[in-house]
């Protein structure tokens, strides 16, 4: 079904208005959209001139909670790299500040690009046990609900472990935005298509790191290839106790956290 057929349909129907092993197995089984199985869709940009072969890689990201200082340089770099609108409510990656209080309370504040929480809870407050930052982004899930609900196949999984959006196909119906349990997608106000983190796919196929990883001053973000035993991500995975967000949903995220507090949702 193409974009025009889908819109016709909309008018007819709405007349009024051990994770690492799992990831490796998924890499072997990965079912990609027709475009992703061979060459990447034109809308996503051509693979690198060096003969990039997606079959040989399977990407994920690691995040070391104790290293994140909430500076938001990653958020700024992502916005600049990926033409994300500057307004604070549009983002492909964002930082949350968690405040754990003595009475087991959990306060979650979003950190804006200036590195300050929107309504900062003072750290000297005697009720506060601990505060920490949690960088979030699309989890490039192995079983992504966003892909399942897309009626035109615009959202798809690639062989190398990214979940992408083909902007030429996307009809802006927002189904994927509603289906994502991590709030990782938004509707781009200019293109009117779904937008989210791509792991900076256009950079990765050229052998570069995602922009957020490159600028992080503390190396809280780690990007790598799960198919390579020597990659930083594989080592990070093996050397840390790893958690993912909302594991009960069985989406099998590929953003792996070390040092994640049980209070983080
Ligand atoms: S985090 Fe959301 S947008 Fe990303 S792959 Fe998973 S369901 Fe899709
Ligand atoms: S750049 Fe690194 S340290 Fe700064 S907020 Fe992002 S992840 Fe945390």
Coordinates of C-alpha atoms and ligand atoms in Angstrom, one line a residue:
X1 CA 0.0 0.0 0.0
X2 CA 1.5 3.4 -0.9
X3 CA 0.9 6.8 0.7
X4 CA -1.9 7.7 -1.7
X5 CA -3.8 4.4 -1.3
X6 CA -3.5 4.7 2.5
X7 CA -4.9 8.2 2.5
X8 CA -7.8 7.0 0.3
X9 CA -8.4 4.3 2.9
X10 CA -8.4 6.8 5.7
X11 CA -11.0 8.9 3.9
X12 CA -13.2 5.8 3.4
X13 CA -12.9 4.6 7.0
X14 CA -12.9 7.9 8.8
X15 CA -15.4 10.0 6.9
X16 CA -16.0 12.3 10.0
X17 CA -12.4 13.0 10.8
X18 CA 20.7 -13.2 28.6
X19 CA 19.7 -10.2 26.3
X20 CA 22.9 -10.3 24.3
X21 CA 22.2 -13.8 23.0
X22 CA 18.7 -12.8 22.3
X23 CA 20.0 -9.9 20.4
X24 CA 22.4 -12.0 18.4
X25 CA 19.6 -14.5 17.6
X26 CA 17.4 -11.7 16.6
X27 CA 20.1 -10.4 14.3
X28 CA 20.1 -13.8 12.5
X29 CA 16.3 -13.9 12.3
X30 CA 15.7 -10.2 11.6
X31 CA 12.9 -9.6 9.2
X32 CA 13.4 -6.4 7.3
X33 CA 11.1 -4.4 5.2
X34 CA 11.6 -5.0 1.5
X35 CA 13.7 -1.9 1.1
X36 CA 15.8 -2.8 4.1
X37 CA 16.5 -6.3 3.0
X38 CA 18.8 -5.1 0.2
X39 CA 19.7 -1.5 -0.4
X40 CA 18.4 1.0 2.1
X41 CA 15.4 3.2 1.0
X42 CA 16.5 6.3 -0.9
X43 CA 14.8 8.5 1.7
X44 CA 17.3 7.3 4.3
X45 CA 20.4 8.0 2.3
X46 CA 22.7 5.7 0.4
X47 CA 25.0 3.3 2.3
X48 CA 28.6 4.5 2.5
X49 CA 30.7 4.4 -0.6
X50 CA 33.1 1.9 1.1
X51 CA 30.6 -0.9 0.4
X52 CA 28.8 -1.0 3.8
X53 CA 27.3 -4.4 4.4
X54 CA 24.5 -4.3 7.0
X55 CA 24.5 -8.1 7.3
X56 CA 27.8 -8.0 9.1
X57 CA 26.7 -5.8 12.0
X58 CA 24.0 -5.5 14.7
X59 CA 24.1 -2.3 16.6
X60 CA 23.0 -1.3 20.1
X61 CA 23.8 1.4 22.6
X62 CA 25.0 1.2 26.2
X63 CA 24.4 3.9 28.9
X64 CA 26.4 4.1 32.1
X65 CA 24.1 5.9 34.5
X66 CA 26.8 6.8 37.0
X67 CA 28.8 8.6 34.3
X68 CA 26.0 10.9 33.0
X69 CA 26.3 14.4 34.4
X70 CA 23.1 15.7 32.8
X71 CA 24.9 18.3 30.7
X72 CA 22.6 17.7 27.7
X73 CA 25.4 18.0 25.1
X74 CA 24.1 14.8 23.6
X75 CA 20.6 16.4 23.1
X76 CA 22.1 19.5 21.5
X77 CA 24.3 17.5 19.2
X78 CA 21.4 15.3 18.2
X79 CA 19.3 18.3 17.4
X80 CA 22.0 19.8 15.3
X81 CA 22.9 16.6 13.5
X82 CA 19.3 15.5 12.7
X83 CA 17.4 18.7 12.1
X84 CA 15.3 18.2 15.2
X85 CA 13.3 21.4 15.9
X86 CA 14.8 23.5 18.7
X87 CA 11.6 23.7 20.8
X88 CA 12.1 21.7 24.0
X89 CA 9.2 19.3 23.3
X90 CA 10.8 17.9 20.1
X91 CA 13.7 15.5 20.7
X92 CA 15.2 12.2 19.5
X93 CA 17.1 11.8 22.7
X94 CA 16.4 13.4 26.0
X95 CA 17.7 13.4 29.6
X96 CA 15.5 12.8 32.7
X97 CA 16.6 13.7 36.2
X98 CA 15.4 11.3 38.9
X99 CA 15.1 12.4 42.5
X100 CA 14.6 9.7 45.1
X101 CA 13.3 10.9 48.4
X102 CA 13.5 9.3 51.9
X103 CA 9.8 8.5 51.9
X104 CA 10.3 6.4 48.7
X105 CA 9.0 9.2 46.5
X106 CA 10.3 9.4 42.9
X107 CA 10.4 12.8 41.2
X108 CA 11.2 12.8 37.5
X109 CA 12.1 16.0 35.8
X110 CA 13.1 16.5 32.2
X111 CA 16.4 18.3 31.7
X112 CA 16.3 20.9 29.0
X113 CA 19.2 21.7 26.6
X114 CA 20.8 24.1 29.0
X115 CA 21.5 21.2 31.3
X116 CA 18.9 22.3 33.9
X117 CA 15.9 20.4 35.0
X118 CA 12.6 22.1 34.1
X119 CA 11.7 22.5 37.8
X120 CA 14.8 21.5 39.7
X121 CA 14.4 19.9 43.1
X122 CA 17.3 21.2 45.3
X123 CA 19.9 18.6 46.0
X124 CA 20.5 19.9 49.6
X125 CA 16.9 19.1 50.4
X126 CA 17.2 16.8 53.4
X127 CA 14.4 14.5 52.1
X128 CA 16.5 13.7 49.0
X129 CA 18.4 10.4 49.1
X130 CA 19.9 10.5 45.7
X131 CA 19.6 12.1 42.3
X132 CA 20.8 10.8 38.9
X133 CA 20.3 11.3 35.2
X134 CA 18.8 8.9 32.7
X135 CA 19.5 9.5 29.0
X136 CA 16.7 8.1 26.9
X137 CA 16.1 7.5 23.2
X138 CA 14.5 5.0 20.9
X139 CA 15.5 1.6 22.1
X140 CA 15.6 0.1 18.6
X141 CA 13.6 -2.8 20.0
X142 CA 14.0 -6.3 18.6
X143 CA 10.2 -6.6 18.7
X144 CA 9.1 -3.1 18.0
X145 CA 5.4 -2.3 18.4
X146 CA 5.8 0.8 16.3
X147 CA 6.7 -1.4 13.3
X148 CA 3.8 -3.7 13.9
X149 CA 1.2 -1.0 13.8
X150 CA 2.5 1.0 10.8
X151 CA -0.2 0.6 8.1
X152 CA 2.0 1.5 5.1
X153 CA 5.3 -0.2 6.1
X154 CA 7.1 3.1 6.6
X155 CA 8.6 2.0 9.9
X156 CA 10.9 -1.0 9.6
X157 CA 13.7 -2.9 11.2
X158 CA 17.1 -3.1 9.3
X159 CA 19.3 -6.1 9.2
X160 CA 21.9 -4.3 11.3
X161 CA 19.6 -3.6 14.2
X162 CA 18.2 -0.1 13.6
X163 CA 14.5 0.8 13.5
X164 CA 14.0 3.5 10.9
X165 CA 11.2 5.6 9.3
X166 CA 11.0 6.0 5.5
X167 CA 9.8 9.6 5.2
X168 CA 8.6 9.1 1.6
X169 CA 6.2 6.4 2.8
X170 CA 5.1 7.8 6.1
X171 CA 1.6 9.2 6.0
X172 CA 1.8 10.9 9.5
X173 CA -1.1 8.9 11.0
X174 CA 0.7 8.8 14.4
X175 CA -0.1 5.1 15.0
X176 CA 3.6 4.4 15.7
X177 CA 3.8 7.4 18.1
X178 CA 0.9 6.0 20.1
X179 CA 2.3 2.4 20.0
X180 CA 5.7 3.2 21.3
X181 CA 5.8 2.5 25.0
X182 CA 8.9 4.7 25.5
X183 CA 7.6 8.0 24.1
X184 CA 10.5 7.9 21.6
X185 CA 8.6 9.3 18.6
X186 CA 7.1 12.6 17.6
X187 CA 5.5 14.1 14.5
X188 CA 8.0 16.4 12.8
X189 CA 6.2 19.8 12.4
X190 CA 7.8 20.5 9.0
X191 CA 7.7 17.1 7.3
X192 CA 4.5 15.9 9.1
X193 CA 6.1 12.5 9.3
X194 CA 7.1 10.4 12.3
X195 CA 10.6 11.2 13.6
X196 CA 12.9 9.5 16.2
X197 CA 16.4 8.4 16.8
X198 CA 18.0 6.5 14.0
X199 CA 21.3 5.7 15.9
X200 CA 22.5 8.4 13.4
X201 CA 22.3 5.7 10.8
X202 CA 23.7 8.0 8.1
X203 CA 26.9 8.3 10.1
X204 CA 27.1 4.7 11.3
X205 CA 27.1 3.3 7.7
X206 CA 30.1 5.6 7.1
X207 CA 31.9 4.1 10.1
X208 CA 31.2 7.2 12.4
X209 CA 29.7 7.2 15.8
X210 CA 26.2 8.6 16.5
X211 CA 26.5 12.4 17.3
X212 CA 25.3 11.9 20.9
X213 CA 28.0 9.3 21.6
X214 CA 30.8 11.4 19.9
X215 CA 30.1 14.5 22.1
X216 CA 29.4 12.9 25.4
X217 CA 32.3 14.3 27.6
X218 CA 32.1 11.5 30.2
X219 CA 31.6 8.6 27.7
X220 CA 28.3 7.7 29.4
X221 CA 27.1 6.6 26.0
X222 CA 28.6 3.7 24.3
X223 CA 27.8 2.6 20.8
X224 CA 28.8 -0.6 19.2
X225 CA 28.3 -3.8 17.2
X226 CA 26.9 -6.7 19.1
X227 CA 28.2 -9.1 16.4
X228 CA 31.8 -8.0 17.2
X229 CA 33.3 -9.6 20.3
X230 CA 35.9 -6.8 20.4
X231 CA 33.4 -3.9 20.3
X232 CA 33.1 -1.5 23.2
X233 CA 29.4 -2.3 23.5
X234 CA 30.0 -6.1 23.7
X235 CA 32.6 -5.5 26.4
X236 CA 30.3 -3.1 28.3
X237 CA 27.6 -5.7 28.1
X238 CA 29.7 -8.4 29.5
X239 CA 31.3 -6.4 32.3
X240 CA 28.2 -4.8 33.7
X241 CA 24.9 -5.8 35.2
X242 CA 22.6 -4.8 32.4
X243 CA 19.0 -3.5 32.6
X244 CA 16.6 -2.4 29.9
X245 CA 13.6 -0.2 30.2
X246 CA 10.1 -1.8 30.7
X247 CA 11.4 -5.4 30.3
X248 CA 8.0 -6.9 31.0
X249 CA 6.7 -5.6 27.7
X250 CA 9.0 -8.0 25.8
X251 CA 10.0 -5.4 23.3
X252 CA 13.6 -6.4 23.9
X253 CA 15.3 -3.0 23.8
X254 CA 18.8 -2.6 22.5
X255 CA 19.6 0.3 24.6
X256 CA 21.4 -1.3 27.6
X257 CA 21.8 0.5 30.9
X258 CA 24.4 -0.2 33.6
X259 CA 23.6 1.1 37.1
X260 CA 19.9 1.7 36.4
X261 CA 17.9 2.3 39.6
X262 CA 14.8 0.1 40.0
X263 CA 12.7 3.2 40.2
X264 CA 13.4 4.2 36.6
X265 CA 10.5 3.6 34.2
Ligands
LIG1 S1 11.5 2.5 21.4 FE1 9.6 2.9 20.5 S2 10.1 3.8 18.5 FE2 11.9 2.8 19.2 S3 11.8 0.7 18.3 FE3 10.9 0.6 20.4 S4 8.7 0.9 20.0 FE4 9.7 1.6 18.2
LIG2 S1 26.4 14.2 26.9 FE1 26.9 12.4 28.2 S2 27.1 13.2 30.3 FE2 26.1 14.9 29.1 S3 23.9 14.5 29.4 FE3 24.4 13.3 27.5 S4 24.9 11.3 28.2 FE4 24.9 12.6 30.0

